[in-house]
Amino acid sequence: MIQSKKDLLFYLHADKVALKITKSRPALIGDRVWKYQRCLRKLEYYKNTARGSIFKKLFYYRYRLKLDRLSIKTGFHIPANTCGPGLSLAHEGDIEININARLGENCRIHIGVNIGASGGDPKAPQFGNNVYIA
């Protein structure tokens, strides 16, 4: 879970390495998977550190809106604080993750994956580190 700016930078770097990206910033057009992951990590940071700061709350809502728009474009629906550092989403397509699920470090997910609970059960899968889900 991202609790500080240092954690945010670590998660962003780990995700970039997992995606095998060498550029410093996403392209203006394209790179939607990377943009989604960066937005997700920034949303997590502002969600976890916004207590008592109106500016961080405003940034949280800004990134929440941006993530919702990117979710529609990419087909990803990943709640904040469910994935560890080094997340790698293979390419755009339908990916659904339950809010109660937990994925460890260096997890790679391909399209068509649905991780969740059935029948309203609050329990959800918990995955360890270095997992490949397809």
PDB file of C-alpha atoms in Angstrom:
ATOM      1  CA  MET A   1       0.000   0.000   0.000  1.00  0.00           C
ATOM      2  CA  ILE A   2       1.320   3.426  -0.945  1.00  0.00           C
ATOM      3  CA  GLN A   3       1.771   5.552   2.182  1.00  0.00           C
ATOM      4  CA  SER A   4       4.338   8.153   1.099  1.00  0.00           C
ATOM      5  CA  LYS A   5       5.798   9.907  -1.936  1.00  0.00           C
ATOM      6  CA  LYS A   6       8.765   7.513  -1.745  1.00  0.00           C
ATOM      7  CA  ASP A   7       6.383   4.535  -1.959  1.00  0.00           C
ATOM      8  CA  LEU A   8       4.613   6.146  -4.923  1.00  0.00           C
ATOM      9  CA  LEU A   9       7.871   6.561  -6.825  1.00  0.00           C
ATOM     10  CA  PHE A  10       8.854   2.960  -6.015  1.00  0.00           C
ATOM     11  CA  TYR A  11       5.522   1.602  -7.304  1.00  0.00           C
ATOM     12  CA  LEU A  12       5.675   3.726 -10.456  1.00  0.00           C
ATOM     13  CA  HIS A  13       9.224   2.525 -11.180  1.00  0.00           C
ATOM     14  CA  ALA A  14       8.374  -1.126 -10.465  1.00  0.00           C
ATOM     15  CA  ASP A  15       5.353  -0.951 -12.799  1.00  0.00           C
ATOM     16  CA  LYS A  16       7.459   0.665 -15.521  1.00  0.00           C
ATOM     17  CA  VAL A  17      10.078  -2.087 -15.239  1.00  0.00           C
ATOM     18  CA  ALA A  18       7.357  -4.781 -15.309  1.00  0.00           C
ATOM     19  CA  LEU A  19       5.931  -3.273 -18.498  1.00  0.00           C
ATOM     20  CA  LYS A  20       9.457  -3.145 -20.018  1.00  0.00           C
ATOM     21  CA  ILE A  21       9.177   0.578 -20.749  1.00  0.00           C
ATOM     22  CA  THR A  22      12.292   2.668 -21.267  1.00  0.00           C
ATOM     23  CA  LYS A  23      10.671   6.056 -21.946  1.00  0.00           C
ATOM     24  CA  SER A  24      10.392   8.591 -19.147  1.00  0.00           C
ATOM     25  CA  ARG A  25       6.755   9.586 -19.853  1.00  0.00           C
ATOM     26  CA  PRO A  26       3.790   8.110 -21.740  1.00  0.00           C
ATOM     27  CA  ALA A  27       3.190   9.342 -25.282  1.00  0.00           C
ATOM     28  CA  LEU A  28       0.508  11.955 -25.804  1.00  0.00           C
ATOM     29  CA  ILE A  29      -1.424   9.533 -28.015  1.00  0.00           C
ATOM     30  CA  GLY A  30      -1.343   5.861 -27.115  1.00  0.00           C
ATOM     31  CA  ASP A  31       0.296   4.181 -24.099  1.00  0.00           C
ATOM     32  CA  ARG A  32      -3.133   3.831 -22.474  1.00  0.00           C
ATOM     33  CA  VAL A  33      -2.130   0.817 -20.366  1.00  0.00           C
ATOM     34  CA  TRP A  34       0.797   2.696 -18.863  1.00  0.00           C
ATOM     35  CA  LYS A  35      -1.332   5.821 -18.385  1.00  0.00           C
ATOM     36  CA  TYR A  36      -3.936   3.718 -16.580  1.00  0.00           C
ATOM     37  CA  GLN A  37      -1.356   2.201 -14.239  1.00  0.00           C
ATOM     38  CA  ARG A  38       0.230   5.585 -13.455  1.00  0.00           C
ATOM     39  CA  CYS A  39      -3.203   7.056 -12.732  1.00  0.00           C
ATOM     40  CA  LEU A  40      -4.099   4.075 -10.518  1.00  0.00           C
ATOM     41  CA  ARG A  41      -0.919   4.509  -8.455  1.00  0.00           C
ATOM     42  CA  LYS A  42      -1.428   8.257  -8.066  1.00  0.00           C
ATOM     43  CA  LEU A  43      -5.043   7.659  -7.032  1.00  0.00           C
ATOM     44  CA  GLU A  44      -3.830   5.177  -4.396  1.00  0.00           C
ATOM     45  CA  TYR A  45      -1.311   7.718  -3.094  1.00  0.00           C
ATOM     46  CA  TYR A  46      -3.850  10.518  -2.737  1.00  0.00           C
ATOM     47  CA  LYS A  47      -6.487   8.187  -1.299  1.00  0.00           C
ATOM     48  CA  ASN A  48      -4.110   6.947   1.417  1.00  0.00           C
ATOM     49  CA  THR A  49      -2.555  10.320   2.297  1.00  0.00           C
ATOM     50  CA  ALA A  50      -5.470  12.760   1.909  1.00  0.00           C
ATOM     51  CA  ARG A  51      -6.387  12.911   5.611  1.00  0.00           C
ATOM     52  CA  GLY A  52      -6.497  16.548   6.687  1.00  0.00           C
ATOM     53  CA  SER A  53      -5.391  18.034   3.363  1.00  0.00           C
ATOM     54  CA  ILE A  54      -7.986  19.621   1.111  1.00  0.00           C
ATOM     55  CA  PHE A  55      -5.518  19.808  -1.791  1.00  0.00           C
ATOM     56  CA  LYS A  56      -4.814  16.080  -1.649  1.00  0.00           C
ATOM     57  CA  LYS A  57      -8.553  15.406  -1.541  1.00  0.00           C
ATOM     58  CA  LEU A  58      -8.985  17.511  -4.676  1.00  0.00           C
ATOM     59  CA  PHE A  59      -6.195  15.592  -6.399  1.00  0.00           C
ATOM     60  CA  TYR A  60      -7.828  12.334  -5.279  1.00  0.00           C
ATOM     61  CA  TYR A  61     -11.094  13.316  -6.993  1.00  0.00           C
ATOM     62  CA  ARG A  62      -9.197  14.478 -10.081  1.00  0.00           C
ATOM     63  CA  TYR A  63      -7.436  11.137 -10.423  1.00  0.00           C
ATOM     64  CA  ARG A  64     -10.653   9.263  -9.609  1.00  0.00           C
ATOM     65  CA  LEU A  65     -12.380  10.958 -12.551  1.00  0.00           C
ATOM     66  CA  LYS A  66      -9.390  10.379 -14.827  1.00  0.00           C
ATOM     67  CA  LEU A  67      -9.200   6.689 -13.827  1.00  0.00           C
ATOM     68  CA  ASP A  68     -12.921   6.241 -14.499  1.00  0.00           C
ATOM     69  CA  ARG A  69     -12.479   7.640 -18.027  1.00  0.00           C
ATOM     70  CA  LEU A  70      -9.426   5.442 -18.653  1.00  0.00           C
ATOM     71  CA  SER A  71     -11.341   2.411 -17.328  1.00  0.00           C
ATOM     72  CA  ILE A  72     -13.963   2.894 -20.008  1.00  0.00           C
ATOM     73  CA  LYS A  73     -11.330   3.220 -22.742  1.00  0.00           C
ATOM     74  CA  THR A  74      -9.152   0.278 -21.661  1.00  0.00           C
ATOM     75  CA  GLY A  75     -11.707  -2.109 -20.144  1.00  0.00           C
ATOM     76  CA  PHE A  76      -9.807  -2.329 -16.834  1.00  0.00           C
ATOM     77  CA  HIS A  77     -11.696  -2.136 -13.541  1.00  0.00           C
ATOM     78  CA  ILE A  78      -9.078  -2.381 -10.814  1.00  0.00           C
ATOM     79  CA  PRO A  79      -9.833  -0.827  -7.410  1.00  0.00           C
ATOM     80  CA  ALA A  80      -7.184   1.110  -5.515  1.00  0.00           C
ATOM     81  CA  ASN A  81      -4.893  -0.757  -3.092  1.00  0.00           C
ATOM     82  CA  THR A  82      -5.469  -4.232  -4.530  1.00  0.00           C
ATOM     83  CA  CYS A  83      -2.223  -4.757  -6.490  1.00  0.00           C
ATOM     84  CA  GLY A  84       1.363  -4.721  -5.281  1.00  0.00           C
ATOM     85  CA  PRO A  85       4.309  -3.085  -7.065  1.00  0.00           C
ATOM     86  CA  GLY A  86       5.373  -4.427 -10.441  1.00  0.00           C
ATOM     87  CA  LEU A  87       1.884  -4.815 -11.885  1.00  0.00           C
ATOM     88  CA  SER A  88       1.932  -5.630 -15.596  1.00  0.00           C
ATOM     89  CA  LEU A  89      -1.264  -5.463 -17.630  1.00  0.00           C
ATOM     90  CA  ALA A  90      -0.529  -7.176 -20.942  1.00  0.00           C
ATOM     91  CA  HIS A  91      -2.756  -5.038 -23.173  1.00  0.00           C
ATOM     92  CA  GLU A  92      -6.165  -3.391 -23.283  1.00  0.00           C
ATOM     93  CA  GLY A  93      -9.173  -5.616 -22.685  1.00  0.00           C
ATOM     94  CA  ASP A  94     -11.600  -6.712 -19.996  1.00  0.00           C
ATOM     95  CA  ILE A  95     -10.010  -7.146 -16.561  1.00  0.00           C
ATOM     96  CA  GLU A  96     -12.190  -7.087 -13.436  1.00  0.00           C
ATOM     97  CA  ILE A  97     -10.796  -7.282  -9.905  1.00  0.00           C
ATOM     98  CA  ASN A  98     -12.886  -7.375  -6.736  1.00  0.00           C
ATOM     99  CA  ILE A  99     -12.185  -4.702  -4.140  1.00  0.00           C
ATOM    100  CA  ASN A 100     -11.432  -7.420  -1.536  1.00  0.00           C
ATOM    101  CA  ALA A 101      -8.898  -9.273  -3.728  1.00  0.00           C
ATOM    102  CA  ARG A 102      -5.163  -8.813  -3.109  1.00  0.00           C
ATOM    103  CA  LEU A 103      -2.380  -9.365  -5.628  1.00  0.00           C
ATOM    104  CA  GLY A 104       1.283  -9.472  -4.626  1.00  0.00           C
ATOM    105  CA  GLU A 105       4.369  -8.050  -6.280  1.00  0.00           C
ATOM    106  CA  ASN A 106       5.251  -8.612  -9.947  1.00  0.00           C
ATOM    107  CA  CYS A 107       1.838  -9.833 -11.045  1.00  0.00           C
ATOM    108  CA  ARG A 108       1.108 -10.066 -14.790  1.00  0.00           C
ATOM    109  CA  ILE A 109      -2.518 -10.086 -15.911  1.00  0.00           C
ATOM    110  CA  HIS A 110      -3.862 -10.774 -19.392  1.00  0.00           C
ATOM    111  CA  ILE A 111      -7.273  -9.835 -20.774  1.00  0.00           C
ATOM    112  CA  GLY A 112     -10.441 -11.737 -19.962  1.00  0.00           C
ATOM    113  CA  VAL A 113      -9.572 -12.110 -16.275  1.00  0.00           C
ATOM    114  CA  ASN A 114     -12.214 -11.772 -13.585  1.00  0.00           C
ATOM    115  CA  ILE A 115     -10.937 -11.999 -10.003  1.00  0.00           C
ATOM    116  CA  GLY A 116     -13.723 -11.820  -7.477  1.00  0.00           C
ATOM    117  CA  ALA A 117     -16.236 -13.440  -5.204  1.00  0.00           C
ATOM    118  CA  SER A 118     -19.494 -15.024  -6.233  1.00  0.00           C
ATOM    119  CA  GLY A 119     -22.929 -14.845  -4.719  1.00  0.00           C
ATOM    120  CA  GLY A 120     -22.236 -11.749  -2.622  1.00  0.00           C
ATOM    121  CA  ASP A 121     -19.553 -13.531  -0.589  1.00  0.00           C
ATOM    122  CA  PRO A 122     -17.180 -10.920   0.922  1.00  0.00           C
ATOM    123  CA  LYS A 123     -14.212 -13.267   0.549  1.00  0.00           C
ATOM    124  CA  ALA A 124     -12.039 -12.836  -2.534  1.00  0.00           C
ATOM    125  CA  PRO A 125      -8.855 -14.503  -3.803  1.00  0.00           C
ATOM    126  CA  GLN A 126      -5.474 -13.536  -2.356  1.00  0.00           C
ATOM    127  CA  PHE A 127      -2.476 -14.014  -4.685  1.00  0.00           C
ATOM    128  CA  GLY A 128       1.186 -14.061  -3.743  1.00  0.00           C
ATOM    129  CA  ASN A 129       4.201 -12.616  -5.536  1.00  0.00           C
ATOM    130  CA  ASN A 130       5.358 -13.353  -9.106  1.00  0.00           C
ATOM    131  CA  VAL A 131       1.981 -14.599 -10.360  1.00  0.00           C
ATOM    132  CA  TYR A 132       0.924 -14.888 -14.019  1.00  0.00           C
ATOM    133  CA  ILE A 133      -2.866 -14.743 -14.515  1.00  0.00           C
ATOM    134  CA  ALA A 134      -4.418 -15.419 -17.907  1.00  0.00           C
TER     135      ALA A 134
END
